[in-house]
C-alpha atoms as a PDB file:
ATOM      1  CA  UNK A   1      28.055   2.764 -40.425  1.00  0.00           C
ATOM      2  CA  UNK A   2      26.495   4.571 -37.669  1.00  0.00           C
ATOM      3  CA  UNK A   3      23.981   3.480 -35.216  1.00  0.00           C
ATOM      4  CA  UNK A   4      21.060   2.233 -37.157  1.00  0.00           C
ATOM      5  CA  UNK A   5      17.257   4.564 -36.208  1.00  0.00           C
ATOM      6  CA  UNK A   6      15.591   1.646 -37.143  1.00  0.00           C
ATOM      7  CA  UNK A   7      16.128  -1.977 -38.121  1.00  0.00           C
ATOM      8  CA  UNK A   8      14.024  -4.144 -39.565  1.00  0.00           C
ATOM      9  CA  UNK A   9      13.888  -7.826 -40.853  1.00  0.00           C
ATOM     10  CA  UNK A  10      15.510  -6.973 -44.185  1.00  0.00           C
ATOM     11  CA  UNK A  11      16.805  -3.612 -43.938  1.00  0.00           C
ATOM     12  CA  UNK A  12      18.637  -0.783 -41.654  1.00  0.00           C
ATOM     13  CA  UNK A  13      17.807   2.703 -41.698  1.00  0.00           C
ATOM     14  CA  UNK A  14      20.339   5.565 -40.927  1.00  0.00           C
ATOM     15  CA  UNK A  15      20.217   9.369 -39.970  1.00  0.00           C
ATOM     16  CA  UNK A  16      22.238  11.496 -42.687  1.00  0.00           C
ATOM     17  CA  UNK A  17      23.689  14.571 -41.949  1.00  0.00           C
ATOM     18  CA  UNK A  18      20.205  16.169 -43.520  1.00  0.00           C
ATOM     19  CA  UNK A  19      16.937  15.704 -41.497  1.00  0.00           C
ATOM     20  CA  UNK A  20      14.515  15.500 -43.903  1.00  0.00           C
ATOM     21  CA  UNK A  21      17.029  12.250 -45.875  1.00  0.00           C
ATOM     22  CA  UNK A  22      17.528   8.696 -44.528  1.00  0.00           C
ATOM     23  CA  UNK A  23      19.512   5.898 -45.532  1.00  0.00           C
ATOM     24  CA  UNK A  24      18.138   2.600 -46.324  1.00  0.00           C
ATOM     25  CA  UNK A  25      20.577  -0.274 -46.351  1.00  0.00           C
ATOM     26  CA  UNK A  26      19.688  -3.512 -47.119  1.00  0.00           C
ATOM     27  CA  UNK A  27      20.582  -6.455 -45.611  1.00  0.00           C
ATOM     28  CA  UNK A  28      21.046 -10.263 -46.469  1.00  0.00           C
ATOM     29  CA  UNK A  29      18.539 -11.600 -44.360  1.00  0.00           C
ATOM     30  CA  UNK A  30      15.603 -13.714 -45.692  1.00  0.00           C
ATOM     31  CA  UNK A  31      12.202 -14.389 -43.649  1.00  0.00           C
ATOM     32  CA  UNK A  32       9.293 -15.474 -43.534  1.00  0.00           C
ATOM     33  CA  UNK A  33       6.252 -16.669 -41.347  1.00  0.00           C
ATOM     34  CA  UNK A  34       6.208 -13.129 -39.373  1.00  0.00           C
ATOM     35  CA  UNK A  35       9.933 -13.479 -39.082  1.00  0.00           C
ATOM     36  CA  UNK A  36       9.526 -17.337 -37.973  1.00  0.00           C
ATOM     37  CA  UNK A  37      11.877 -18.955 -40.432  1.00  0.00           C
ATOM     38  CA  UNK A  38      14.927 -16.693 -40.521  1.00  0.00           C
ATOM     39  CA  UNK A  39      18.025 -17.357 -42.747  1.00  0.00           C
ATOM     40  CA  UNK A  40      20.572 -15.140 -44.389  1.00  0.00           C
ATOM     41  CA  UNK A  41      21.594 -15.302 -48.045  1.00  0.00           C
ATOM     42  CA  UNK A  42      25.204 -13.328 -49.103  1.00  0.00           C
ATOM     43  CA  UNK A  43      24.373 -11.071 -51.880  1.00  0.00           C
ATOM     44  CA  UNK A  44      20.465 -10.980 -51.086  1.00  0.00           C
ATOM     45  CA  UNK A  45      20.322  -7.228 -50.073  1.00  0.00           C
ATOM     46  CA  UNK A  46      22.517  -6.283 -53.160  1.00  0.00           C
ATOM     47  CA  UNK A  47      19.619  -7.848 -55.306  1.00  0.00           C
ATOM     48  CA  UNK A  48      16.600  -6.458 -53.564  1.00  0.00           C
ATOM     49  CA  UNK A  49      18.208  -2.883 -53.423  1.00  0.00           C
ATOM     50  CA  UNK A  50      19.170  -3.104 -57.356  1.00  0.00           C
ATOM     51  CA  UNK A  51      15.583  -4.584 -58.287  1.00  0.00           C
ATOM     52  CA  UNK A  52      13.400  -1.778 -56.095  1.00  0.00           C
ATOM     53  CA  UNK A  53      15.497   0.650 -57.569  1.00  0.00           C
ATOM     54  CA  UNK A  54      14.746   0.041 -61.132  1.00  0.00           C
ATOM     55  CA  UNK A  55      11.378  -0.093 -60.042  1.00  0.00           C
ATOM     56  CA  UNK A  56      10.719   3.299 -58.223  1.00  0.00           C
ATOM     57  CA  UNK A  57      12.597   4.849 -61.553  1.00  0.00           C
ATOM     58  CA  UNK A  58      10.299   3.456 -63.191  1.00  0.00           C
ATOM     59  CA  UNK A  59       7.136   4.155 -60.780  1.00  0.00           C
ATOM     60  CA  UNK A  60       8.618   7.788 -60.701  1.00  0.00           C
ATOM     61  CA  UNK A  61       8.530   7.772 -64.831  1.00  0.00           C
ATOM     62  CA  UNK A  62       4.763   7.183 -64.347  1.00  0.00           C
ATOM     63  CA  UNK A  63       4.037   9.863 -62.207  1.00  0.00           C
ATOM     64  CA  UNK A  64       4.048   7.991 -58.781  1.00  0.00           C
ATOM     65  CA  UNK A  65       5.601   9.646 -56.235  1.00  0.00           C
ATOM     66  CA  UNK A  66       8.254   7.749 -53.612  1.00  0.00           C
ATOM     67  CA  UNK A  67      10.336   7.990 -51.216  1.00  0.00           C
ATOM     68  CA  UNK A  68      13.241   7.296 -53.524  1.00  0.00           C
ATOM     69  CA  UNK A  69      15.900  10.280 -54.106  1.00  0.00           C
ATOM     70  CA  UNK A  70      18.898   8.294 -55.135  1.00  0.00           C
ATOM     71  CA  UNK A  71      20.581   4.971 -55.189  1.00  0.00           C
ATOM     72  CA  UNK A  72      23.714   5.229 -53.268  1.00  0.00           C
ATOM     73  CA  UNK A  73      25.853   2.471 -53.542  1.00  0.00           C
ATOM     74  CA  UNK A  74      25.088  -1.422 -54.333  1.00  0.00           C
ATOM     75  CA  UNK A  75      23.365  -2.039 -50.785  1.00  0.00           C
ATOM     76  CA  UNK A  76      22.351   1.510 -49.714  1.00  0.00           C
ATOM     77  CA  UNK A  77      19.676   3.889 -51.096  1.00  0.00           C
ATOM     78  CA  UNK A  78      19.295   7.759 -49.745  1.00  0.00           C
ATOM     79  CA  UNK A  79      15.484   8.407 -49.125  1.00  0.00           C
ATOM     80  CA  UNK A  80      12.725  11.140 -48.188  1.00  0.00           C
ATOM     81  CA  UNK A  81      12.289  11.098 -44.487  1.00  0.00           C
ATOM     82  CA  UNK A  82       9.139   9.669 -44.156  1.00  0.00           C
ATOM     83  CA  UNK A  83       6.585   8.393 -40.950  1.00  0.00           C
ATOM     84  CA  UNK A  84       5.386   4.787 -42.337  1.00  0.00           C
ATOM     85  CA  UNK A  85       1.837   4.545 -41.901  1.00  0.00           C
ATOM     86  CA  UNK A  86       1.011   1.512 -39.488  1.00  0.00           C
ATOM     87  CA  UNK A  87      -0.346  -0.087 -42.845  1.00  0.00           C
ATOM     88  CA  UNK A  88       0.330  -3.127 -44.966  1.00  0.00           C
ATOM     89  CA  UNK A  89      -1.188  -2.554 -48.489  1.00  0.00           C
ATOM     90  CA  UNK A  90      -1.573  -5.897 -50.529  1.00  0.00           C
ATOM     91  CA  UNK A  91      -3.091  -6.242 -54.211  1.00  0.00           C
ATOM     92  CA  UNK A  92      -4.343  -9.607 -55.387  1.00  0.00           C
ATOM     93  CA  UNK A  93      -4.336 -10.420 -59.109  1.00  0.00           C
ATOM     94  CA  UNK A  94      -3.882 -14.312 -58.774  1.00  0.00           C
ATOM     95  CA  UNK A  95      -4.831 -16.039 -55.826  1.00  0.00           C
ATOM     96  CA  UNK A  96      -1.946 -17.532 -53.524  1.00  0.00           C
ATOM     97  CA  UNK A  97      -0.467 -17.384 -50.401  1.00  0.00           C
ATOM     98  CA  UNK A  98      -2.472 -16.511 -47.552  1.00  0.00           C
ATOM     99  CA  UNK A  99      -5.712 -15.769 -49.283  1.00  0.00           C
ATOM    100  CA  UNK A 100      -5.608 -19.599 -50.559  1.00  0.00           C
ATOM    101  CA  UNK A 101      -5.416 -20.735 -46.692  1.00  0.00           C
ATOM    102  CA  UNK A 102      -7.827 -18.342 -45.318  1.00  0.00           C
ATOM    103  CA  UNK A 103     -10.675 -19.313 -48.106  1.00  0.00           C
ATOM    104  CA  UNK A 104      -9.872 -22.930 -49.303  1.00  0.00           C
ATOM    105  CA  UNK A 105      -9.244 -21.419 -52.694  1.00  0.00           C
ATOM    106  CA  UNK A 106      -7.196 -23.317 -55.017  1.00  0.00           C
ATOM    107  CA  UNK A 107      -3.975 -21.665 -56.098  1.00  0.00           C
ATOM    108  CA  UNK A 108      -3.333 -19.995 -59.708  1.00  0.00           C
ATOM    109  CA  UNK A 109      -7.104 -18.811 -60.319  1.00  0.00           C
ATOM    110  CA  UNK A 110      -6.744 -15.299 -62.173  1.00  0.00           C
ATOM    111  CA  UNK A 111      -9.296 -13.111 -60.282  1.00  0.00           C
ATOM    112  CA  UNK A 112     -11.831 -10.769 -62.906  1.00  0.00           C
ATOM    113  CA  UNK A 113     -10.299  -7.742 -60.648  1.00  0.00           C
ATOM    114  CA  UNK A 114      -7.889  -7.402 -58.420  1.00  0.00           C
ATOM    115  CA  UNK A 115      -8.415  -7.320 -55.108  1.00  0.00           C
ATOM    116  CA  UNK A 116      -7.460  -5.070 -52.256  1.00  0.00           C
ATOM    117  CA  UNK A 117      -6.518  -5.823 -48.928  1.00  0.00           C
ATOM    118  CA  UNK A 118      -4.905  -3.873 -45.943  1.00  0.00           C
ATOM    119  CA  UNK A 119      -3.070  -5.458 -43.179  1.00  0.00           C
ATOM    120  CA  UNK A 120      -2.753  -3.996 -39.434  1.00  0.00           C
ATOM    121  CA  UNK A 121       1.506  -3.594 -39.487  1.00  0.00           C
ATOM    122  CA  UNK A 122       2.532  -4.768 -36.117  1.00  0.00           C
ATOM    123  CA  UNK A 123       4.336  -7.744 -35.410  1.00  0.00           C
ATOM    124  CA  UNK A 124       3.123  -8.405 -32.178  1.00  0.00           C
ATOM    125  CA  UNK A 125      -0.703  -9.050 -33.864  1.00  0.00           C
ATOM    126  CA  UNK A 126       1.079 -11.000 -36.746  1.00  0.00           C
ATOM    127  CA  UNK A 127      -0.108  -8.402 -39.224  1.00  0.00           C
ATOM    128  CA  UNK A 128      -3.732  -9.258 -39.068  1.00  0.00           C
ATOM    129  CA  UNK A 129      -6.020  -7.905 -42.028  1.00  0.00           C
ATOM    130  CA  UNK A 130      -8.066  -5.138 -40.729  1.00  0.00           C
ATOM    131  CA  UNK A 131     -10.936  -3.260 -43.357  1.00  0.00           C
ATOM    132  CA  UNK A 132     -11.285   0.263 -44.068  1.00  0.00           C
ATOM    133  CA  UNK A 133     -13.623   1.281 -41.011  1.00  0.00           C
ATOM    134  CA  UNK A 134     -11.182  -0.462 -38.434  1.00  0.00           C
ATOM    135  CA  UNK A 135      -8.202   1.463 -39.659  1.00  0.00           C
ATOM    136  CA  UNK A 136     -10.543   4.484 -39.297  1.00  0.00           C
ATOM    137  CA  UNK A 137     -11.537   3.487 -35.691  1.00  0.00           C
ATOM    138  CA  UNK A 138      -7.620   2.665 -34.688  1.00  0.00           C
ATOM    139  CA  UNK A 139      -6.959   5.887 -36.394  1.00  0.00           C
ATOM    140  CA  UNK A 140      -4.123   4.017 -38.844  1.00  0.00           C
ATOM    141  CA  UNK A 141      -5.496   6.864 -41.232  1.00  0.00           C
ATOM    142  CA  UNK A 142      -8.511   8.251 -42.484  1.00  0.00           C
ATOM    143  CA  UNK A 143     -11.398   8.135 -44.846  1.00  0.00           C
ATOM    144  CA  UNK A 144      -9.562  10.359 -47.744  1.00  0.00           C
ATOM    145  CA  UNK A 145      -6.422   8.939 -46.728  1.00  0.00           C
ATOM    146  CA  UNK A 146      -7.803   4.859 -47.373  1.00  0.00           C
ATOM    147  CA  UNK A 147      -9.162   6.495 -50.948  1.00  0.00           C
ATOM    148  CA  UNK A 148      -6.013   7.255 -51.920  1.00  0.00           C
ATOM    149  CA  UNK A 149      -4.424   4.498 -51.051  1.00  0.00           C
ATOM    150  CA  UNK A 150      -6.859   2.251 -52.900  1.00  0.00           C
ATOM    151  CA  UNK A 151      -6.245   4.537 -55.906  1.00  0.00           C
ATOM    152  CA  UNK A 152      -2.626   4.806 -56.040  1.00  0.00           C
ATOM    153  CA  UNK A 153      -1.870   0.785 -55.030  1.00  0.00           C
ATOM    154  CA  UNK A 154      -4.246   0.214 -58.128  1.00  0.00           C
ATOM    155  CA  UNK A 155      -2.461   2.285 -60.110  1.00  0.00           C
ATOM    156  CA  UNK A 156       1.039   1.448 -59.453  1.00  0.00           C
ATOM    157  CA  UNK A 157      -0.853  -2.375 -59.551  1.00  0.00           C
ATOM    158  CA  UNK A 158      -1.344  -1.711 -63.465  1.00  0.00           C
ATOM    159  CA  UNK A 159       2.053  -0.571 -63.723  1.00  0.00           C
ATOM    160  CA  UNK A 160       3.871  -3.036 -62.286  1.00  0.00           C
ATOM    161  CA  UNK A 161       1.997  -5.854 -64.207  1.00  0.00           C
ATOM    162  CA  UNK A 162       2.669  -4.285 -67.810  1.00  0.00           C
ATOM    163  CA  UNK A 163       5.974  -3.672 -66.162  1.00  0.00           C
ATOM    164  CA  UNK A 164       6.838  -7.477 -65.415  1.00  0.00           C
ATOM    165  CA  UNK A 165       5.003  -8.698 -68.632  1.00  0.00           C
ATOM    166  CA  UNK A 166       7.645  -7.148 -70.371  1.00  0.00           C
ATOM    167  CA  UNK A 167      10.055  -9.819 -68.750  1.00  0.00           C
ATOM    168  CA  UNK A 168       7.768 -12.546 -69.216  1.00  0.00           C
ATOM    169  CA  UNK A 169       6.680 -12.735 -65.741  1.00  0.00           C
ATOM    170  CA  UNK A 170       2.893 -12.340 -64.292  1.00  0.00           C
ATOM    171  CA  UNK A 171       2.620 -10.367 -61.173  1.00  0.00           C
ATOM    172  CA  UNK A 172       0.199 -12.515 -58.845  1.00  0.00           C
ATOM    173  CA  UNK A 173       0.211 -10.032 -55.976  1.00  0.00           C
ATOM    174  CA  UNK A 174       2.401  -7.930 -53.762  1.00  0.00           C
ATOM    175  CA  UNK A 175       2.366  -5.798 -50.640  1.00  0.00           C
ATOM    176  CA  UNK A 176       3.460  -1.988 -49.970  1.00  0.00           C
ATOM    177  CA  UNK A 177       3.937   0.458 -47.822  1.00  0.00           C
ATOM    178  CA  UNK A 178       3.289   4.074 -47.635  1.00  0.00           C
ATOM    179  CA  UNK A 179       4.837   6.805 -45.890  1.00  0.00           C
ATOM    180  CA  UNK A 180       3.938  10.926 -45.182  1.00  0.00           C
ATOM    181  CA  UNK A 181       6.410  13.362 -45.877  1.00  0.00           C
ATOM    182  CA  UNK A 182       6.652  16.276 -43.125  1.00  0.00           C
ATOM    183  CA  UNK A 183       4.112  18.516 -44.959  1.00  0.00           C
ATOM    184  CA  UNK A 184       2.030  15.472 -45.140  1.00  0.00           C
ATOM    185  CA  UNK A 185       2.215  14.446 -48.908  1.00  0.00           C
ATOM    186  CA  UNK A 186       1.690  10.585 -48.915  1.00  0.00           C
ATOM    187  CA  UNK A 187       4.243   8.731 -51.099  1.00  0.00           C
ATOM    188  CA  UNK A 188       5.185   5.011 -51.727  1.00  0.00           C
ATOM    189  CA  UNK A 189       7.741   3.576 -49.619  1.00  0.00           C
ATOM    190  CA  UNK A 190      10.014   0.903 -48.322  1.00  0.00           C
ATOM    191  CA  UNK A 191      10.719  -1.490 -51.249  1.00  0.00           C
ATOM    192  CA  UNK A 192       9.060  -3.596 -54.489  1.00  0.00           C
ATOM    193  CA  UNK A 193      11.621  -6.563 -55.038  1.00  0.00           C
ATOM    194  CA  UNK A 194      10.785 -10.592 -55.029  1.00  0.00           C
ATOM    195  CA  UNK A 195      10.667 -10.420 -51.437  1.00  0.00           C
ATOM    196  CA  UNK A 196       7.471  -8.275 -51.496  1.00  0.00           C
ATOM    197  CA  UNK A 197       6.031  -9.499 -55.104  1.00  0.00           C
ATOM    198  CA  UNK A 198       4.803 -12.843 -56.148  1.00  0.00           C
ATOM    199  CA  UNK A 199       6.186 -13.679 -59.887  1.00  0.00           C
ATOM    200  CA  UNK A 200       5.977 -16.396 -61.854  1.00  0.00           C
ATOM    201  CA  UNK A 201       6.692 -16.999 -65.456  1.00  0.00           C
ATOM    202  CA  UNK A 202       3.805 -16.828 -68.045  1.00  0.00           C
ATOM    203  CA  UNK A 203       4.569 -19.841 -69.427  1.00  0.00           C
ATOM    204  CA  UNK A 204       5.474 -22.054 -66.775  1.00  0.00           C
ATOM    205  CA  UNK A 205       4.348 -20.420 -63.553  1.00  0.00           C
ATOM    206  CA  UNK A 206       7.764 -21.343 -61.726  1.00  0.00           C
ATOM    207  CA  UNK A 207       7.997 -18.988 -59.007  1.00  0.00           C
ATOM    208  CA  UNK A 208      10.592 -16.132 -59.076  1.00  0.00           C
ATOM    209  CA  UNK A 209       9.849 -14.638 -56.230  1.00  0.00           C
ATOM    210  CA  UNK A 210      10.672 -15.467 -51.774  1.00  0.00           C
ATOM    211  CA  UNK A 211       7.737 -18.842 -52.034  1.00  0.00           C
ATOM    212  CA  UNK A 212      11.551 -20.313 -53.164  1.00  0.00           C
ATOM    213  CA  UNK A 213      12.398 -19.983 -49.367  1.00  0.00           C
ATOM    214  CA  UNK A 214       8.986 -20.396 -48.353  1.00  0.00           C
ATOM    215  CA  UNK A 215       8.737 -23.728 -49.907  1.00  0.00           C
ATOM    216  CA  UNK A 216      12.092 -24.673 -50.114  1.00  0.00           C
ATOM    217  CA  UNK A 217      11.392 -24.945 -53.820  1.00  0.00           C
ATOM    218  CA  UNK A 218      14.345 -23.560 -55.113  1.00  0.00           C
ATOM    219  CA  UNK A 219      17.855 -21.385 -54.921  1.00  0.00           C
ATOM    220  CA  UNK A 220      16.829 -17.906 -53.837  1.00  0.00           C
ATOM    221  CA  UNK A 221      19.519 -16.032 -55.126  1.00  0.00           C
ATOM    222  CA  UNK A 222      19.748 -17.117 -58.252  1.00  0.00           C
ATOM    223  CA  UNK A 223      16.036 -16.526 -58.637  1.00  0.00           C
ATOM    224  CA  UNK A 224      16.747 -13.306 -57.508  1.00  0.00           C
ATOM    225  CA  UNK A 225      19.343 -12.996 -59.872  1.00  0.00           C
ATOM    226  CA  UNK A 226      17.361 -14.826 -62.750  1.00  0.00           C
ATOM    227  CA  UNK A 227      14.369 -11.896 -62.111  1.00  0.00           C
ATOM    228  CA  UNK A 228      17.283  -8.900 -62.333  1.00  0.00           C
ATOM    229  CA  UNK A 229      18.515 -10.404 -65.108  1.00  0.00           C
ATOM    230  CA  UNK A 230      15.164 -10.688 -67.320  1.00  0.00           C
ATOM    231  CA  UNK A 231      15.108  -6.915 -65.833  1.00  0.00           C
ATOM    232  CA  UNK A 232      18.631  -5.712 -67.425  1.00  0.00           C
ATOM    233  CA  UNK A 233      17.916  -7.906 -70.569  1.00  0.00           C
ATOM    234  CA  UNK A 234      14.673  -7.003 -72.402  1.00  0.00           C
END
């Protein structure tokens, strides 16, 4: 492959030979901790690409619209060429995580709504949580822009939890990102895989999702492969 524009902790991105269309390969690496525990699993990327796939077809079905144009190959996916806005978008349905150390809250509580947080993307800061009027103030984005975003993460929240129930797995939260198009449309973007979503199983609650490399609670890719596989299944 050529040069990488852009590489990130998980994946590449590549020019194509049309400038509004990127490639998005995945890689196999794993982190976590803002990139402080750093491992690489072979077959990882193939996973993540396969899951996020099925999910933006599915996303797409429902009238969201992505970044997504086509999956290209078992690691690769060609994209809209998008600017990523400077934002982190997480939805809460269960508490974990973070939001457990930050407020003393006991893990596994099922909140009466989810919540909705945004997070400052830059590394350097370690992501920190910002609210709507300091993303207005750092000019991240704007009033109508924050609306939106609010609406559309709670809508593709709704989704994705029917989605995963189907598979017998409870979506506890997740975190997305958004990019604008060149004529400024807003659309969903990078990936939704077990790196970016916290699942566990309705019965049991054992985590299917990256806390089994967070934790070091368990094999992480055959979780990955045990959440594809409820996916291809039902």
């Amino acid at each position: 492959m050529a040069q990488p524009l852009y590489e990130g902790k998980a994946k590449q991105v590549f020019a194509t030979d049309k400038s509004d269309e990127y490639i998005i390969h995945y890689k196999d690496d794993a982190t976590a901790g803002n990139g402080a525990k750093h491992d690489q699993f072979a077959g990882k990327g193939v996973l993540n690409n396969t899951i996020s796939c099925i999910i933006f077809e599915m996303l797409e079905a429902a009238g969201i619209k992505t970044h997504m144009i086509e999956k290209v190959n078992e690691r690769d996916i060609r994209v809209k060429k998008v600017t990523i806005l400077p934002l982190e978008v997480i939805v809460r349905n269960i508490t974990a995580g973070s939001f457990c150390k930050r407020l003393g809250v006991e893990e596994g509580i099922v909140l009466d709504e989810p919540i909705f947080e945004m997070s400052y993307k830059n590394d350097d800061y370690g992501d920190p949580l910002i609210n709507d009027d300091h993303a207005v103030a750092l000019k991240l984005a704007t009033r109508d822009e924050i609306n939106f975003l609010r609406e559309e993460t709670l809508k593709i929240n709704a989704l994705l939890k029917e989605f995963f129930l189907k598979f017998n797995l409870k979506l506890v939260d997740f975190k997305i990102e958004f990019g604008k198009t060149d004529d400024g449309i807003i659309v969903l973007a990078d990936e939704i895989s077990p790196d970016t979503c916290r699942l566990w199983d309705v019965e049991t609650n054992q985590k299917y999702d990256k806390d089994v490399f967070r934790q070091d609670i368990g094999d992480l890719i055959e979780t990955y492969k045990a959440v594809l596989e409820r996916m291809q299944t039902k």
